XYZ file of C-alpha atoms in Angstrom:
299
model
C 44.624 -19.855 51.977
C 46.537 -19.426 48.694
C 49.898 -20.103 50.414
C 50.141 -23.641 51.602
C 53.491 -22.965 53.221
C 51.920 -20.730 55.815
C 52.933 -21.186 59.350
C 49.926 -22.106 61.672
C 51.255 -19.568 64.049
C 53.202 -16.451 63.240
C 54.772 -14.580 66.040
C 54.457 -10.905 65.359
C 56.459 -8.297 67.278
C 54.871 -4.789 67.903
C 56.763 -1.690 69.014
C 54.710 1.205 70.368
C 57.119 3.951 71.413
C 57.674 7.659 72.036
C 59.786 9.510 69.717
C 62.344 12.291 70.155
C 63.977 15.018 67.942
C 67.330 13.252 68.129
C 66.924 11.093 65.047
C 70.050 9.030 65.787
C 69.009 8.087 69.383
C 65.498 7.473 68.406
C 66.626 5.098 65.601
C 68.977 3.218 68.229
C 66.038 2.757 70.578
C 64.147 1.295 67.734
C 66.948 -1.135 66.874
C 67.251 -1.972 70.536
C 63.495 -2.874 70.747
C 63.794 -4.850 67.668
C 66.443 -6.967 69.231
C 64.474 -7.456 72.408
C 61.344 -8.782 70.502
C 63.522 -11.068 68.311
C 64.989 -12.487 71.426
C 61.413 -13.152 72.745
C 60.717 -15.205 69.466
C 59.157 -12.421 66.998
C 59.539 -13.392 63.402
C 57.961 -10.418 61.858
C 58.322 -6.859 63.644
C 56.155 -3.934 62.762
C 57.316 -0.381 63.600
C 54.860 2.660 63.834
C 54.395 5.305 61.110
C 57.502 7.663 60.499
C 59.297 5.996 63.497
C 62.610 7.634 62.902
C 61.733 10.791 64.734
C 58.902 13.194 65.642
C 55.797 13.560 63.743
C 56.817 16.561 61.711
C 53.486 17.189 59.802
C 52.107 19.334 62.622
C 53.071 22.405 60.509
C 54.186 23.037 57.082
C 58.111 23.638 57.415
C 60.176 23.164 54.519
C 63.281 22.392 56.504
C 61.667 19.054 57.430
C 62.412 17.706 53.985
C 65.927 17.433 55.061
C 64.832 14.377 57.075
C 63.715 12.490 53.868
C 65.961 9.579 52.546
C 66.198 7.406 49.553
C 64.985 3.755 49.597
C 67.367 2.028 49.490
C 69.175 4.210 51.874
C 70.684 4.482 55.481
C 67.632 3.192 57.301
C 67.001 0.249 55.139
C 70.652 -0.677 55.049
C 70.817 -0.694 58.920
C 67.484 -2.489 59.096
C 68.481 -4.994 56.515
C 71.846 -5.658 58.529
C 69.609 -6.475 61.574
C 67.098 -8.375 59.831
C 69.754 -10.639 58.398
C 71.544 -10.991 61.735
C 68.265 -11.819 63.723
C 66.557 -13.816 60.858
C 63.346 -11.748 61.013
C 61.042 -9.761 58.706
C 60.683 -6.006 59.366
C 57.848 -3.548 58.383
C 59.323 -0.060 58.642
C 57.981 3.422 57.864
C 60.142 6.087 56.237
C 59.831 9.587 54.756
C 60.993 8.529 51.200
C 62.803 11.095 48.977
C 62.074 9.645 45.502
C 63.536 12.811 43.608
C 64.029 16.467 43.999
C 60.801 17.871 45.412
C 59.197 14.448 45.321
C 58.453 12.662 48.469
C 56.310 9.798 49.738
C 55.149 8.359 53.168
C 56.422 4.902 52.435
C 56.279 1.550 54.253
C 58.997 -0.728 53.324
C 59.383 -4.500 54.098
C 62.761 -5.943 54.915
C 63.175 -9.806 54.330
C 65.007 -12.072 56.599
C 68.085 -12.030 54.283
C 68.406 -8.256 54.607
C 66.915 -7.487 51.075
C 63.933 -5.242 50.341
C 60.933 -7.342 49.761
C 58.888 -4.519 48.602
C 57.322 -1.138 49.593
C 53.978 0.455 49.758
C 53.513 4.325 49.296
C 50.700 5.710 51.297
C 47.618 6.224 48.977
C 45.311 8.349 51.139
C 47.129 11.639 52.241
C 45.273 13.728 54.975
C 45.323 17.483 55.243
C 43.776 18.441 58.503
C 44.972 20.789 61.501
C 48.071 19.057 63.054
C 48.271 16.628 60.076
C 49.276 18.723 57.210
C 50.489 15.643 55.074
C 49.624 16.931 51.782
C 52.569 19.589 52.053
C 55.096 16.584 52.413
C 53.859 13.671 50.660
C 52.849 12.891 47.042
C 50.029 10.269 47.086
C 51.444 6.718 46.364
C 51.449 5.363 42.808
C 52.054 1.645 43.524
C 48.520 0.631 44.040
C 47.187 -1.912 46.657
C 49.378 -5.012 46.252
C 50.477 -7.218 49.198
C 54.282 -7.751 49.602
C 55.281 -11.389 49.472
C 57.631 -12.466 52.152
C 58.865 -15.656 53.809
C 56.228 -15.127 56.728
C 53.290 -14.503 54.423
C 51.709 -11.908 52.005
C 51.563 -8.752 53.824
C 48.908 -6.279 53.147
C 50.568 -3.013 54.255
C 48.589 0.097 54.432
C 49.468 3.355 56.274
C 47.478 5.357 58.988
C 44.900 7.489 56.955
C 44.260 4.407 54.708
C 42.816 2.845 57.810
C 39.614 4.536 57.329
C 38.934 3.548 53.818
C 37.363 0.005 53.366
C 38.215 -0.158 49.615
C 41.883 -0.358 50.470
C 41.600 -3.270 52.723
C 39.138 -5.020 50.363
C 41.681 -4.769 47.411
C 44.565 -6.018 49.479
C 42.171 -8.932 50.510
C 41.426 -9.504 46.855
C 44.911 -9.710 45.896
C 45.524 -12.572 48.482
C 46.871 -10.788 51.528
C 47.316 -12.982 54.583
C 46.996 -10.158 57.023
C 46.604 -6.386 57.099
C 49.260 -4.172 58.608
C 48.892 -0.559 59.463
C 51.687 1.550 60.846
C 50.208 4.441 62.250
C 50.603 8.043 63.817
C 47.211 9.267 65.184
C 46.409 11.287 68.524
C 44.299 13.810 70.301
C 45.005 17.452 70.806
C 45.162 18.009 74.559
C 42.427 20.546 74.582
C 39.873 18.364 73.084
C 36.687 17.377 74.917
C 37.167 14.153 76.886
C 33.974 12.515 75.355
C 35.220 13.377 71.862
C 38.599 11.812 72.524
C 36.810 8.596 73.449
C 34.706 8.594 70.436
C 37.751 9.149 68.145
C 39.785 6.462 69.534
C 36.922 3.995 69.633
C 35.914 4.871 65.899
C 39.722 4.161 64.996
C 39.591 0.774 66.630
C 36.225 -0.173 65.360
C 36.886 0.681 61.638
C 40.027 -1.503 61.656
C 38.294 -4.393 63.387
C 35.541 -4.070 60.739
C 38.117 -4.439 58.006
C 39.294 -7.746 59.711
C 35.733 -9.055 59.849
C 34.590 -7.996 56.352
C 37.860 -9.599 54.795
C 38.387 -12.451 57.142
C 41.807 -11.468 57.828
C 44.034 -10.567 60.916
C 44.721 -6.915 61.431
C 47.955 -5.496 63.073
C 47.806 -1.706 64.037
C 50.888 -0.016 65.494
C 50.562 3.438 66.687
C 53.032 5.797 68.252
C 52.573 7.300 71.797
C 53.291 10.318 73.968
C 53.118 13.938 73.674
C 54.794 15.740 70.822
C 55.035 19.619 70.855
C 53.752 21.815 68.069
C 56.841 23.696 66.629
C 54.554 26.683 66.069
C 53.590 26.978 69.645
C 50.269 25.273 69.552
C 48.920 22.822 72.085
C 50.597 19.748 70.233
C 49.370 16.347 69.928
C 48.986 13.378 72.383
C 49.342 10.353 70.473
C 46.981 7.674 71.920
C 49.013 4.461 71.505
C 46.230 1.640 71.764
C 48.257 -0.529 69.213
C 46.345 -3.711 68.788
C 46.201 -7.078 66.911
C 42.733 -8.780 65.956
C 42.018 -12.009 64.473
C 39.744 -12.674 61.373
C 36.575 -11.985 63.273
C 37.769 -8.936 64.821
C 38.535 -10.550 68.156
C 41.255 -9.016 70.161
C 44.412 -10.907 70.490
C 46.346 -8.024 72.181
C 46.077 -4.293 72.829
C 48.315 -1.620 74.390
C 47.587 1.194 76.724
C 47.061 4.714 75.666
C 49.998 6.296 77.380
C 52.843 3.963 77.727
C 55.793 2.560 75.571
C 55.060 -1.037 75.025
C 56.515 -4.113 73.397
C 54.643 -7.229 72.563
C 54.894 -10.581 70.619
C 51.465 -11.681 69.487
C 50.748 -15.015 68.218
C 48.813 -15.090 64.977
C 46.979 -18.162 63.527
C 47.272 -17.407 59.748
C 45.527 -20.665 58.839
C 42.375 -19.572 60.807
C 41.282 -17.124 57.948
C 40.312 -19.932 55.677
C 38.040 -21.579 58.200
C 36.375 -18.286 59.005
C 35.838 -17.367 55.298
C 34.155 -20.627 54.838
C 31.670 -19.767 57.482
C 31.376 -16.152 56.445
C 31.949 -16.150 52.645
C 31.602 -12.525 52.005
C 33.929 -12.592 48.995
C 31.572 -15.189 47.456
C 28.708 -13.056 47.819
C 29.775 -9.810 46.449
C 27.562 -8.372 43.731
C 30.393 -6.909 41.604
C 28.041 -6.507 38.654
C 26.267 -3.816 40.630
C 29.033 -1.972 42.146
C 30.067 0.060 39.191
C 29.123 3.323 40.916
C 31.834 2.909 43.497
C 34.325 4.289 40.770
C 32.301 7.650 41.204
C 33.174 10.283 43.897
C 29.476 10.586 44.660
C 26.243 9.524 43.246
C 24.651 12.881 42.427
């Protein structure tokens, strides 16, 4: 790998939890869970998408903008204090207020010394029933650049980004040591049971494919539990299923669909080099014939 100082084994903490409308109580639970995982040896801890409270994008409600905060801001200050105390790196996901009327869905990385190592603003923004994110978030403008930390080069992407192989590839091409996806995805309770299975399996499969195609570990952290629709609809059942896979897509750990779970997963970051030697996809890419990928469609 590009980073000769990489540890052979990195202990990654994963927090899959339910969220409440009480932002303070919810954040307190998150901080407690971070402490629990750090005590179990986690060096890097990944939180789910928009972990401070409920997934507010089920409806377009302007008052929800009151939940946005600046970066740096209150959450990064609290997380920075904790990271420095526990000597850990934290990947958090926040509703960023960049300016008046300008907001992003932003992942921020807190270094061991409590400083902000970098941030990634979600690039692909969905607009679907129950996921009206275009109302709230401006598409990211920071590009696809890994964030350099004491535990490696982190290719941070967020939720809807999971479905786009271009994003994963660009992070890999920029030297990411792993791909990390904070996520908030679920079913509507009235969906057909077979369709629920197909959706969840597709979500897992596409991310395992990113691991395989790029020879990198993937860590995906989703929320769990039912969250009501503020407009009185059926709401969302977040399907949990957080997981970590190695550079050939092999499962290292996976969570349930309906329970809060904490885990510390051991990731062998050096293994990507041996896998890439056997499966040299980056070597054999025919970039001289990929120009049409810059088009929306080949019509």
